[in-house]
Coordinates of C-alpha atoms in Angstrom, one line a residue:
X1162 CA -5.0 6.5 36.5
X1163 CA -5.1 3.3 34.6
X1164 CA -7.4 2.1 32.1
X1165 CA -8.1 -1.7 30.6
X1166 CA -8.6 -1.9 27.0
X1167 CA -12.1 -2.4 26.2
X1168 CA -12.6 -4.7 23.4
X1169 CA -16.4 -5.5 23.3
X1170 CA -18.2 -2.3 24.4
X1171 CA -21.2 -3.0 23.5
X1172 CA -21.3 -6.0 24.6
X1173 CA -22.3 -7.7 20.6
X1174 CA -19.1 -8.6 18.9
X1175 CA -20.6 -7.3 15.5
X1176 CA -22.0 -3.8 16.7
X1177 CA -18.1 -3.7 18.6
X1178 CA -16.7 -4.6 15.2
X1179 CA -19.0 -2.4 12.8
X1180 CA -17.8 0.5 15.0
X1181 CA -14.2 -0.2 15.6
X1182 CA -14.2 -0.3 11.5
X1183 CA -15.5 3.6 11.5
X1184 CA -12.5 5.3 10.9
X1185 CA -10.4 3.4 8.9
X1186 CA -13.9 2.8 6.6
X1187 CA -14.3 6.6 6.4
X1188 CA -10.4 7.0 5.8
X1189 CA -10.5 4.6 2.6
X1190 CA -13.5 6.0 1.5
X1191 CA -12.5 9.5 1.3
X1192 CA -9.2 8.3 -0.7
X1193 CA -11.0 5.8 -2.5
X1194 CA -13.9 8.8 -4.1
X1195 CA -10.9 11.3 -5.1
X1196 CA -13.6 14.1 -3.8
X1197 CA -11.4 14.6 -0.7
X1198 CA -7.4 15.6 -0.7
X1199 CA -5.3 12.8 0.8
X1200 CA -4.2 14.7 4.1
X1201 CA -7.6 16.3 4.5
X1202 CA -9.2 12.9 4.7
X1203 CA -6.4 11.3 7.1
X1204 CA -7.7 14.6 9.3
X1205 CA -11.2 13.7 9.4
X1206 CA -10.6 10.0 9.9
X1207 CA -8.0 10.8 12.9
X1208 CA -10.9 12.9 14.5
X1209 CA -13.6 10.1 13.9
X1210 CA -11.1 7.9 15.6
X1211 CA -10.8 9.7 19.0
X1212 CA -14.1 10.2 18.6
X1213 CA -14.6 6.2 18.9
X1214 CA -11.9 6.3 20.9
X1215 CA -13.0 8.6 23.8
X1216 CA -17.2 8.2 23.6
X1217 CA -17.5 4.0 22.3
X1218 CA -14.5 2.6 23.9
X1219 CA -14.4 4.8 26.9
X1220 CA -10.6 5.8 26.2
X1221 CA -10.2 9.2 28.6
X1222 CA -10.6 12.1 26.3
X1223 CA -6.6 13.1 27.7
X1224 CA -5.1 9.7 27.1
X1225 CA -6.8 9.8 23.8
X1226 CA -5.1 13.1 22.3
X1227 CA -2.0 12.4 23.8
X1228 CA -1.6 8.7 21.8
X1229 CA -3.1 11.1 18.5
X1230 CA -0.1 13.4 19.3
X1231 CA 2.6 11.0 19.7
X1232 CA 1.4 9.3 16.6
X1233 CA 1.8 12.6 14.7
X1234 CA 4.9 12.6 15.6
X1235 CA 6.4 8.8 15.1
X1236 CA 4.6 9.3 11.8
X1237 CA 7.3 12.4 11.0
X1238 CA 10.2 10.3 12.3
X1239 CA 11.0 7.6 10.8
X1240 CA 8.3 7.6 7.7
X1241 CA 8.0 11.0 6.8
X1242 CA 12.0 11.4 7.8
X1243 CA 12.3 8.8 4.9
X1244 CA 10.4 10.3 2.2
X1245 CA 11.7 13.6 2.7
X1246 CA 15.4 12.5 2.2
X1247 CA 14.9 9.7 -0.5
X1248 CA 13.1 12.5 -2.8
X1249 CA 15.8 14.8 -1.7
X1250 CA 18.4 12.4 -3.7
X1251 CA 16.3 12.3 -5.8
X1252 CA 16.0 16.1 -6.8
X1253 CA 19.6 16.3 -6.6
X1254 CA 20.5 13.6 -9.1
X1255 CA 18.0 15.2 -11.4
X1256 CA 19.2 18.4 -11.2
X1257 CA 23.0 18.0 -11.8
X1258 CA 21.9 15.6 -15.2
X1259 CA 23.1 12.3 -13.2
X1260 CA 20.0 10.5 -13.8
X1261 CA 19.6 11.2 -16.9
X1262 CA 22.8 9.1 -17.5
X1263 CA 21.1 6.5 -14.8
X1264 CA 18.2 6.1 -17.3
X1265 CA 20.2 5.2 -20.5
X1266 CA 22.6 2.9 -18.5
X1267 CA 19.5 1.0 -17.4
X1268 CA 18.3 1.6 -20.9
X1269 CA 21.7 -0.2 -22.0
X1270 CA 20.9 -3.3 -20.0
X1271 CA 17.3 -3.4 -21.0
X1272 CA 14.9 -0.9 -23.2
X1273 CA 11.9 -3.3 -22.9
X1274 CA 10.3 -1.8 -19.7
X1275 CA 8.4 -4.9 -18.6
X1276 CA 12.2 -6.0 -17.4
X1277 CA 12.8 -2.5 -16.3
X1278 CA 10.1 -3.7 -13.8
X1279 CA 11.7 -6.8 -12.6
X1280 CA 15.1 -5.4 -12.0
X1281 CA 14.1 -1.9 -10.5
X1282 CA 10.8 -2.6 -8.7
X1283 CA 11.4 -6.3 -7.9
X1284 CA 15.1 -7.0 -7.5
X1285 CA 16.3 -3.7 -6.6
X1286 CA 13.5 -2.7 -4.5
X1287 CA 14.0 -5.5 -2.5
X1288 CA 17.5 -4.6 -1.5
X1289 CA 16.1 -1.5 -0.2
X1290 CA 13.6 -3.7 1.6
X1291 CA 16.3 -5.3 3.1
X1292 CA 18.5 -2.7 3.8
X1293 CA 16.1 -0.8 5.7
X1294 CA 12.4 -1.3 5.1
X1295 CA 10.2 1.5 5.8
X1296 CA 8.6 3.0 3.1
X1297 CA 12.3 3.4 1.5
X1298 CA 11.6 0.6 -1.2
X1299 CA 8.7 2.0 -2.8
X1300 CA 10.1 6.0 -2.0
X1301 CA 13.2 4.8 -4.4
X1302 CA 11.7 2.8 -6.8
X1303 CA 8.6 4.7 -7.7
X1304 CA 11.3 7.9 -8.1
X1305 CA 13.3 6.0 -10.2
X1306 CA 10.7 4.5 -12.5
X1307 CA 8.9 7.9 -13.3
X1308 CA 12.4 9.0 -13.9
X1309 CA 12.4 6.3 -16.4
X1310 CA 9.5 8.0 -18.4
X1311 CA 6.7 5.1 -17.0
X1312 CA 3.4 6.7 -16.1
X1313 CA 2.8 8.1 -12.6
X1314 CA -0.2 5.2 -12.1
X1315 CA 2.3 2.3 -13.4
X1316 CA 5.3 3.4 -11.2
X1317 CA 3.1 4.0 -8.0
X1318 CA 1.3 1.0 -8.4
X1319 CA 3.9 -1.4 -9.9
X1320 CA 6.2 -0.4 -7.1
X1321 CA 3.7 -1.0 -4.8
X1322 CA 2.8 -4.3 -5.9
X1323 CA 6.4 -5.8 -6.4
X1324 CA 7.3 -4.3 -3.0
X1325 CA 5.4 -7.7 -1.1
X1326 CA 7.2 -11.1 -0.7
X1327 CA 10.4 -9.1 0.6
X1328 CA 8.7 -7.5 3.3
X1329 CA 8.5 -9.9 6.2
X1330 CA 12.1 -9.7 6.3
X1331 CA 12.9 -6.4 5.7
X1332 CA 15.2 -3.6 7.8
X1333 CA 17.2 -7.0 8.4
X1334 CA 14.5 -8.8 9.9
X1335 CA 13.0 -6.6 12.1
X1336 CA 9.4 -7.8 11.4
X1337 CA 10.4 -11.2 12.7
X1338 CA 12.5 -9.7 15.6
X1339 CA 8.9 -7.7 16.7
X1340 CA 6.9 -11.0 16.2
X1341 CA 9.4 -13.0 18.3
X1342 CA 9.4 -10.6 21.0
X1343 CA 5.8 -10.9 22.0
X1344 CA 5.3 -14.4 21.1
X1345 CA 8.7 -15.9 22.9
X1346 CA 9.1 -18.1 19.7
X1347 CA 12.3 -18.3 18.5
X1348 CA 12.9 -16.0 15.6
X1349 CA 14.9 -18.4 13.8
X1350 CA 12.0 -21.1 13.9
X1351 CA 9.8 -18.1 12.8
X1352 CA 11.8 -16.7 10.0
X1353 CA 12.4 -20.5 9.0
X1354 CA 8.1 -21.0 8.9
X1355 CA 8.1 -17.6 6.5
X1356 CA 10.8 -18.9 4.6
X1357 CA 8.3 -22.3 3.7
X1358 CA 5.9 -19.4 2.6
X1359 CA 6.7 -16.5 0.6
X1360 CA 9.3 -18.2 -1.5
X1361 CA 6.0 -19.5 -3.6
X1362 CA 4.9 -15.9 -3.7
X1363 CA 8.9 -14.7 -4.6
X1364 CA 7.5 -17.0 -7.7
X1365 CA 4.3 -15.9 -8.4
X1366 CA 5.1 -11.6 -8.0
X1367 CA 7.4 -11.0 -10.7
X1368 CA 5.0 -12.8 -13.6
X1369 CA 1.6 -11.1 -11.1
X1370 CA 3.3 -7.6 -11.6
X1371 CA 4.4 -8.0 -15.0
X1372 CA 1.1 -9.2 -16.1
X1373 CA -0.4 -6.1 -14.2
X1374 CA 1.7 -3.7 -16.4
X1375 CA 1.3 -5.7 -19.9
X1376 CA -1.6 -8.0 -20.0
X1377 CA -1.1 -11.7 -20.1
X1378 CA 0.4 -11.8 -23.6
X1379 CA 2.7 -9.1 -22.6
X1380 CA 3.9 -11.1 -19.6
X1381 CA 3.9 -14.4 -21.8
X1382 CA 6.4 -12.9 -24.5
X1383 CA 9.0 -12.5 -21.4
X1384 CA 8.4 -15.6 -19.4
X1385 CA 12.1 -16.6 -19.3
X1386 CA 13.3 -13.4 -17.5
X1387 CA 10.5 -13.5 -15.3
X1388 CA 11.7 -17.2 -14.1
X1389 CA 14.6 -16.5 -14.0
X1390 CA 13.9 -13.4 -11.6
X1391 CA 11.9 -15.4 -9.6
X1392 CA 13.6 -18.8 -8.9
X1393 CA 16.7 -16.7 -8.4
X1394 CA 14.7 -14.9 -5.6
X1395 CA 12.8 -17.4 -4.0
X1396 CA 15.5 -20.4 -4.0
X1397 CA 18.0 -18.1 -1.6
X1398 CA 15.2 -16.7 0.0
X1399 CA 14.1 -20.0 1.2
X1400 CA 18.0 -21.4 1.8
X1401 CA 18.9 -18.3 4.0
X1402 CA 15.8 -18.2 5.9
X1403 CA 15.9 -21.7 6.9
X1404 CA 19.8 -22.9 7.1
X1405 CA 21.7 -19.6 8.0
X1406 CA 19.3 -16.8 9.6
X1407 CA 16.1 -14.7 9.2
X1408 CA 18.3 -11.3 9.3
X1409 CA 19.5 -11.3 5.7
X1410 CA 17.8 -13.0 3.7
X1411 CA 16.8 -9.8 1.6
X1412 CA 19.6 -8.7 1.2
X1413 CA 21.4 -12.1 -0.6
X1414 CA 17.8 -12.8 -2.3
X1415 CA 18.2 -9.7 -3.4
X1416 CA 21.9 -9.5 -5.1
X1417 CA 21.2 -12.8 -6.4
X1418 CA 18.2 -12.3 -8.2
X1419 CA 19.6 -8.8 -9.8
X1420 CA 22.4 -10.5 -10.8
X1421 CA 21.2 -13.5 -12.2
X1422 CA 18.7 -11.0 -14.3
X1423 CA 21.6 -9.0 -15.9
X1424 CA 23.4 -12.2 -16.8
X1425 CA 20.8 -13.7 -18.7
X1426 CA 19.8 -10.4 -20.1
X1427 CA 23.5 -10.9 -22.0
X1428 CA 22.0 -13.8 -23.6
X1429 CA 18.8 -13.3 -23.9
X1430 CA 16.2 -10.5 -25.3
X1431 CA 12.3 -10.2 -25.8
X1432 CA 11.7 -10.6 -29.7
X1433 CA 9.4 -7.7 -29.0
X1434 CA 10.6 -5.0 -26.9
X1435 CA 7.7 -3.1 -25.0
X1436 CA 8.4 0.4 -24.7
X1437 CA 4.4 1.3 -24.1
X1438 CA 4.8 3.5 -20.8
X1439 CA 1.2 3.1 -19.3
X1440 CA -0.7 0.3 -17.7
X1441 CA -1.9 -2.2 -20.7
X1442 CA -5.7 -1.3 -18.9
X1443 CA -7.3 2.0 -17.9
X1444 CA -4.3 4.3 -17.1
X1445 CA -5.9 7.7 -15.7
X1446 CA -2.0 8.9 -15.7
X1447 CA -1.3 8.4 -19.5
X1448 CA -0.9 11.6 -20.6
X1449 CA 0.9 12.9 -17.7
X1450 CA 3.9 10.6 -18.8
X1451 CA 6.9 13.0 -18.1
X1452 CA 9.0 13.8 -20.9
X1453 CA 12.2 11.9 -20.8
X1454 CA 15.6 12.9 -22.1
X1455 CA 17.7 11.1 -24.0
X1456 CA 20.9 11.2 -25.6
X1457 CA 22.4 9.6 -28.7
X1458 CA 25.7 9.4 -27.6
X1459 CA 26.6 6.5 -25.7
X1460 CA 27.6 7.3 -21.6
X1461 CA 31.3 6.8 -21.0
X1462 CA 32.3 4.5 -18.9
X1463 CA 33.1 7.1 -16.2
X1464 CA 29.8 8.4 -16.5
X1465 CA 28.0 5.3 -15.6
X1466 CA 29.6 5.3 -12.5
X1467 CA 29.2 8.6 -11.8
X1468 CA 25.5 8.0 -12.3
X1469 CA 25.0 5.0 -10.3
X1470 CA 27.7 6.3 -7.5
X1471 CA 24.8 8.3 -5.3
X1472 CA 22.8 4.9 -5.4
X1473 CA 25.9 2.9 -4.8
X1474 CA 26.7 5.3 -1.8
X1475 CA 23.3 5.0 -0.5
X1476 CA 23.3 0.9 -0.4
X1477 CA 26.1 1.2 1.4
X1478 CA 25.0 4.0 4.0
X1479 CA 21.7 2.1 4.5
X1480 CA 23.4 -1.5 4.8
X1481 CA 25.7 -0.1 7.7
X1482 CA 22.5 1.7 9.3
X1483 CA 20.5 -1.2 9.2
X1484 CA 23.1 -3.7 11.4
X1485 CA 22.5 -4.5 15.4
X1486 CA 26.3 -3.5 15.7
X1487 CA 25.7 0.2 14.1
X1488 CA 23.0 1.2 16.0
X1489 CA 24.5 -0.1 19.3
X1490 CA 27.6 1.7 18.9
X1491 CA 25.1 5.2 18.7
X1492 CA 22.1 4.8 20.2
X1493 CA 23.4 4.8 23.6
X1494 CA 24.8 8.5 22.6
X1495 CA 22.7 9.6 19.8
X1496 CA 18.6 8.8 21.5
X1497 CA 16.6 11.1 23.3
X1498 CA 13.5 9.4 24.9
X1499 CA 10.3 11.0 26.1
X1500 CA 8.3 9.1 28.2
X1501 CA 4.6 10.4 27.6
X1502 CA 3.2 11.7 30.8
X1503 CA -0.2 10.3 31.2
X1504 CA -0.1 7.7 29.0
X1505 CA 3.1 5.6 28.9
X1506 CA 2.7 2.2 31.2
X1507 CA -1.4 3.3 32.3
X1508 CA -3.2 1.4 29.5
X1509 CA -3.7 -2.0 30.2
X1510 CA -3.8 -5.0 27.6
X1511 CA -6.2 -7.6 28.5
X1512 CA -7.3 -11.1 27.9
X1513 CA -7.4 -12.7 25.1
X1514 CA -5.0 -10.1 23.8
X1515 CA -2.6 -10.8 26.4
X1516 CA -2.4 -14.0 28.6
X1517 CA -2.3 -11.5 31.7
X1518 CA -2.8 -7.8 32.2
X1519 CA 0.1 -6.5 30.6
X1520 CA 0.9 -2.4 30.4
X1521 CA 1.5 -0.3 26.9
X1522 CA 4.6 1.3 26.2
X1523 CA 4.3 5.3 25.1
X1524 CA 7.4 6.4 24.7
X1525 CA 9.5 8.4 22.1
X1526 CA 12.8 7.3 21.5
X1527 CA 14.6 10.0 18.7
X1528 CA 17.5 8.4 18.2
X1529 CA 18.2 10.8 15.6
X1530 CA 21.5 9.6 14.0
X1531 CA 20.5 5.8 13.4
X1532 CA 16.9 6.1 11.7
X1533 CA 17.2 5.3 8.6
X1534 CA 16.0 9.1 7.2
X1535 CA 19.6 10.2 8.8
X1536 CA 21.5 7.4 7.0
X1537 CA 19.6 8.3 3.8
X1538 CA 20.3 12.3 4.4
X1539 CA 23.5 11.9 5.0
X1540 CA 24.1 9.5 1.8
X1541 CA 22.7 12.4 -0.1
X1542 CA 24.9 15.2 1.6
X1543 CA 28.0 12.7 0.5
X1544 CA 26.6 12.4 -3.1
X1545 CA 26.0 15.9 -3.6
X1546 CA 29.4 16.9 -2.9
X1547 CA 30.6 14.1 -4.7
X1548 CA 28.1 15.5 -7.5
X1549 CA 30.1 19.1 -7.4
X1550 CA 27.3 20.5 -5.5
X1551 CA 27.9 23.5 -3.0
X1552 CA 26.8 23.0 0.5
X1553 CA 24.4 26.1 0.2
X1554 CA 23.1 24.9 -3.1
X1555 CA 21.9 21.5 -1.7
X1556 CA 20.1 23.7 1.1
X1557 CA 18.4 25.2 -1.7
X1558 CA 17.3 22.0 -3.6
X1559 CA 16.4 20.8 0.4
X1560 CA 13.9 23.5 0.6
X1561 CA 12.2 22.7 -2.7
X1562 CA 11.8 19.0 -1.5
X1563 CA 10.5 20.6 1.5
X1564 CA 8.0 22.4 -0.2
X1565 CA 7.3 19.2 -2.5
X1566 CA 6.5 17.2 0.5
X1567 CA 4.9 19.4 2.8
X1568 CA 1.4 18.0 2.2
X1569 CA 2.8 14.2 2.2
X1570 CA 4.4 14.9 5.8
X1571 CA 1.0 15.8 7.0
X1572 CA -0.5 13.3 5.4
X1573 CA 1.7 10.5 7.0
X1574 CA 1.7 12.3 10.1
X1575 CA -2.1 11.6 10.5
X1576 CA -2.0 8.5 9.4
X1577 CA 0.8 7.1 12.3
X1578 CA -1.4 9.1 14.7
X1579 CA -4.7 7.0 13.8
X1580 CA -2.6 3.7 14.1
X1581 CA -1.1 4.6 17.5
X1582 CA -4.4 5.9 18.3
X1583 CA -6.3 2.8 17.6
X1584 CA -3.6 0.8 18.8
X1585 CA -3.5 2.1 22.3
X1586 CA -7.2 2.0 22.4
X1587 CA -7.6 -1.5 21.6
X1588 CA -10.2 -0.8 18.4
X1589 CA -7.3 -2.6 16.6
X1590 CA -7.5 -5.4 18.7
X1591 CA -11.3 -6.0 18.7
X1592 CA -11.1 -5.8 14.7
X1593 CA -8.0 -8.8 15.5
X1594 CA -10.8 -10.6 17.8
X1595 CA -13.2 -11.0 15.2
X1596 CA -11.1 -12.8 12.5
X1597 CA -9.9 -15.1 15.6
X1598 CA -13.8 -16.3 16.1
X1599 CA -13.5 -18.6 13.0
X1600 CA -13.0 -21.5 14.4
X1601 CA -11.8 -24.4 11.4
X1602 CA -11.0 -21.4 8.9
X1603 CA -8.8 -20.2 11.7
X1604 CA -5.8 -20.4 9.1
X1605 CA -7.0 -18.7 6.3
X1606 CA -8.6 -15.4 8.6
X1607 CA -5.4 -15.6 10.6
X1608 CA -3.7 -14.7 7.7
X1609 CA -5.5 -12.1 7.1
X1610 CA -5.6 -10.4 10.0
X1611 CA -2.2 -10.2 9.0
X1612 CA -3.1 -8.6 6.3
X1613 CA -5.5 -6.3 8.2
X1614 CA -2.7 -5.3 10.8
X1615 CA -0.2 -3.9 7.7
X1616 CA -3.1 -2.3 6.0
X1617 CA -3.9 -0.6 9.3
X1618 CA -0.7 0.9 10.9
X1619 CA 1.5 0.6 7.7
X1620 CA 3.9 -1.5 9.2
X1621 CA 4.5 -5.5 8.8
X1622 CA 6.2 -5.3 12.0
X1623 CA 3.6 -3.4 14.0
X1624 CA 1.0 -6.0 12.8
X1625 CA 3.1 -8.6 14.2
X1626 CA 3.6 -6.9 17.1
X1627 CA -0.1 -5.8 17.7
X1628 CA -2.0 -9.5 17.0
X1629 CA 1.1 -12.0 17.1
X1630 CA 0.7 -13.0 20.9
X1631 CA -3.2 -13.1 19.7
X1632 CA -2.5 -15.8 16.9
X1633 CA -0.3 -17.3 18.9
X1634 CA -3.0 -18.1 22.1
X1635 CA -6.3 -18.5 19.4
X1636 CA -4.0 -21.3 17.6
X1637 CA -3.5 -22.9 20.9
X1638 CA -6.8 -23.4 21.2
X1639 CA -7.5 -24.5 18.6
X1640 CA -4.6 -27.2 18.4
X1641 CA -2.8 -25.6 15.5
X1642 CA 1.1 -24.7 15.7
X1643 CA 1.8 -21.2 17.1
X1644 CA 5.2 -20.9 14.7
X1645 CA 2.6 -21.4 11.6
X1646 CA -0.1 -19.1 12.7
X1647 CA 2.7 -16.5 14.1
X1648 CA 4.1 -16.7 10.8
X1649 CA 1.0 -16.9 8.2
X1650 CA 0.2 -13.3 10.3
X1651 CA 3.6 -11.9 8.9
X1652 CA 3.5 -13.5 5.4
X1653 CA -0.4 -13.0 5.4
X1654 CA 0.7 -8.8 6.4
X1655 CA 3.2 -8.2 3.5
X1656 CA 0.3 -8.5 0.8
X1657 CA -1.1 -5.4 3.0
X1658 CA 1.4 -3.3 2.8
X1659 CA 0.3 -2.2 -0.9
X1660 CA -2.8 -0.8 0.4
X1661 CA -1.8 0.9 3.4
X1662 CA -2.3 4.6 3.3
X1663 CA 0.9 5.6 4.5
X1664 CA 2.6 3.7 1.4
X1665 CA 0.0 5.0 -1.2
X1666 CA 1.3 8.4 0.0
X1667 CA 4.9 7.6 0.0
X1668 CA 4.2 6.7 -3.9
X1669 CA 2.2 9.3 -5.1
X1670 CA 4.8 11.7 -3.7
X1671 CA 8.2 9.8 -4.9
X1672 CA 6.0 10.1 -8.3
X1673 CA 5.0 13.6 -8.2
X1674 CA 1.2 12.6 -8.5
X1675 CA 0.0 13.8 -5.2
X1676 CA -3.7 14.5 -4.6
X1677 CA -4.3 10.5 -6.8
X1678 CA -4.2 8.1 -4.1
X1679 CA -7.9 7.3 -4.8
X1680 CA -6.3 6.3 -8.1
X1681 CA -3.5 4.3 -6.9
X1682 CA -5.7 1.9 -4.1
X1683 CA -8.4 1.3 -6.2
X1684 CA -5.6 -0.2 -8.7
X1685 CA -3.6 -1.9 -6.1
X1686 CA -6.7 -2.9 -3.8
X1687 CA -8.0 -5.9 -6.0
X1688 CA -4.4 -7.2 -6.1
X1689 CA -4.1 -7.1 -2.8
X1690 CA -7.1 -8.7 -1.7
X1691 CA -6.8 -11.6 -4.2
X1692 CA -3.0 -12.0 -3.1
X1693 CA -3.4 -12.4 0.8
X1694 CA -6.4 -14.7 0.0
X1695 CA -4.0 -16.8 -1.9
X1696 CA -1.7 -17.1 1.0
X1697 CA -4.7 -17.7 3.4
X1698 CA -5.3 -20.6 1.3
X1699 CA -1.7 -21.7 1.0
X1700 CA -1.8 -21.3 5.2
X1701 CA -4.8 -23.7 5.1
X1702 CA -3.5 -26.3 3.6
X1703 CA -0.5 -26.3 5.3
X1704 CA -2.2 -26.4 8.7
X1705 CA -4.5 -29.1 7.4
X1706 CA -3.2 -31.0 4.3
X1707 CA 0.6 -30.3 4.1
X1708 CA 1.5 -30.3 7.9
X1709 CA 5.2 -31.5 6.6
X1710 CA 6.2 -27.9 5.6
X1711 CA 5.5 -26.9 9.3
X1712 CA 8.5 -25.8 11.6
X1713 CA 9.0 -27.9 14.8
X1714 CA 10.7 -26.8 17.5
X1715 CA 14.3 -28.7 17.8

């Protein structure tokens, strides 16, 4: 039987609103007070949300568990798939001393830990971004900074906060791909209009985060590196994105930017180096600093490689996993799809979602071999061996990072289930409808039902996909340019992504501080919200005052 999407059910767009907010209000609540485990809470909200679901928006009760179960799964595979293996590496790196030798290499290149931040949670992160998006950013460089000896708060929310202006092209641009798909804009002409956007931001992150970790004088006493990071970010990010393609544009950004860094770290040093390991404000997680080892002697030059070969190995694993070509040449072998009976092509989008009815996809593809979780586990098995591990040592290390995990997995799992749930249902969308009812300040909600569409579902590519056709009909409307609007929605998304659940989770595991995610959002929240206001204004004045920087169509 089908069923249409019902978007106003009350028939009052507020009391339609107010409820559609229900369970993602009750879900940042619960993480917000601390009172309520993190996994517990994404329980109770995925329940409130079928029961809006099923009894306000008059989803059947079937259709309804079945897009909670499939969510519980596509939260598993890729996240969870993601976070399991990254820590896995992780754990093994540890344990056989290699990161140990990681930490005084990066030591070499830098003891102040305010450029620690720039290179590892800015530059580096973004490769990661670029390489294959997905929570793997934040997994790696959270684990990597706590590694480092900063506190559990300042890695998870650093990471967090760093891990922004890279995100609307990471995975190789698969955030644009998704918004080109349901708008039928080019993705060139989009990635081009994001490209005339976040570069500012690619400016403005490295001196926001440091400032975040060290206070204004802090961040004033390193200005030079922080420019230098930044311009050598944003300039390529802005060339490649405009004059060569929206595909990699993290990935050059990236390489540039940490090598530009380490250059003029040769010449250049803070007068005072920071070696403070906790936020410059209230850090609950000071005194759970881990203790971290180090050695007088000086790592040979073998050793440095031999620490930085399992991350070397993994950049390339996740660089080959990440290309069109790769995933052609396996998926036609290497997928398994399940169509969901009873639910895949019977709910209907409607208008003004969608110009004309147009049916929802439920189906799982497992293509098992080319998610980015495989590429990372497989890294891993290569590094471990090439660590001297045995194979049935690494399955005991694997079961520990099982273990470690476990309540993370359930944690994401719920979380994917509410956003497919809500999603499916169309609560999303009716949230969506009520930022498009603002008329002149059309730009600056736009973006942030962007931003609302990432904090949601976790993903800057399932925003785009769930409200891009809606900004691009409301901008019609309203005589502004579908490319802008389409692309303030994916610029506008990435200063969400610090807030979503599933990535609190992701960093409060990498960091070993599960069970603090109240902790972590209520840091990163204000950050956030400030942020994507910034680039709703930014969006307004480009629709309005600077209607130069706009893309035309050729």
């Amino acid at each position: 039987m089908m069923w249409n999407q019902v978007y106003n059910p009350f028939g009052n767009s507020v009391l339609s609103t107010l409820a559609a907010a229900i369970p993602v209000v009750i879900l940042l609540a619960m993480i917000a007070s601390n009172k309520v485990k993190v996994h517990i809470a994404a329980i109770i909200a995925l329940v409130a949300a079928n029961l809006v679901a099923i009894f306000i928006f008059t989803m059947p009760a079937d259709m309804s568990i079945r897009a909670s179960l499939l969510g519980v799964i596509t939260g598993f595979f890729p996240i969870g798939w993601i976070v399991l293996n990254v820590i896995f590496l992780y754990r093994l790196t540890v344990e056989k001393g290699v990161f140990e030798t990681l930490q005084n290499t990066i030591g070499g290149v830098t003891r102040d830990r305010r450029l620690q931040i720039l290179l590892i949670a800015f530059s580096f992160g973004a490769f990661f971004e670029g390489a294959s998006g997905f929570g793997t950013p934040v997994a790696v460089t959270a684990a990597i900074l706590i590694g480092l000896g900063f506190s559990p708060l300042a890695a998870s929310g650093l990471s967090l906060i760093a891990n922004t202006a890279p995100v609307a092209y990471g995975a190789l641009g698969t955030p644009i791909a998704g918004l080109s798909s349901v708008t039928g804009i080019d993705p060139f002409l989009l990635g081009a209009m994001v490209g005339r956007q976040l570069p500012i931001f690619s400016l403005i992150i490295p001196f926001w985060v440091v400032w975040a970790f060290a206070g204004y004088r802090g961040m004033k006493e390193v200005w030079p590196a922080i420019l230098v990071t930044g311009v050598s970010f944003a300039v390529p990010q802005y060339l490649i994105s405009n004059f060569i393609n929206p595909w990699i544009v993290d990935i050059g950004a990236s390489l540039i930017s940490m090598a530009c860094l380490i250059g003029f770290l040769r010449i250049w040093q803070p007068k005072v180096i920071w070696t403070s390991p906790a936020l410059r404000t209230r850090d609950d997680s000071a005194s759970q600093v881990p203790p971290v080892k180090t050695t007088k002697t000086t790592p040979t030059r073998a050793e440095v490689w031999a620490s930085m070969t399992p991350w070397i190995i993994v950049c390339a694993v996740l660089l080959l996993w990440g290309t069109d070509w790769f995933k052609n040449a396996v998926n036609p072998w290497a997928t398994l799809s399940y169509s969901v009976p009873g639910l895949n092509n019977l709910i209907m989008k409607v208008a003004p979602i969608a110009a004309q009815p147009t049916p929802e996809k439920a189906v799982f593809a497992f293509t098992w071999l080319s998610y980015t979780g495989s590429g990372m586990l497989i890294a891993a098995v290569i590094s471990g061996l090439v660590m001297g591990y045995k194979p049935l040592e690494m399955l005991r290390v694997y079961g520990r990072t099982l273990k470690l995990c476990s309540y993370s997995l359930i944690t994401i799992s719920a979380m994917l289930a509410i956003g497919t749930l809500t999603r499916l249902s169309g609560i999303d969308a009716t949230l969506g409808l009520a930022f498009a009812a603002t008329g002149v300040l059309y730009p600056f909600f736009g973006t942030l039902l962007g931003w609302l569409g990432v904090a949601l579902t976790g993903s800057d590519t399932a925003s785009n996909v769930l409200f891009g056709n809606l900004q691009k009909i409301t901008s019609e409307q309203l005589g502004l340019s579908p490319i802008l609007m389409g692309a303030a929605n994916s610029s506008g998304g990435v200063m969400g992504k610090m807030i979503d659940a599933q990535s609190i989770v992701v960093a409060s595991t990498a960091t070993n501080w599960y069970g603090h995610e109240g902790t972590i959002l209520r840091f990163v929240f204000k950050h956030s919200i400030v942020l994507a206001c910034l680039v709703g204004v930014l969006v307004m004045l480009q629709a309005y005052v600077f209607t130069w920087m706009i893309v035309t169509p050729p």
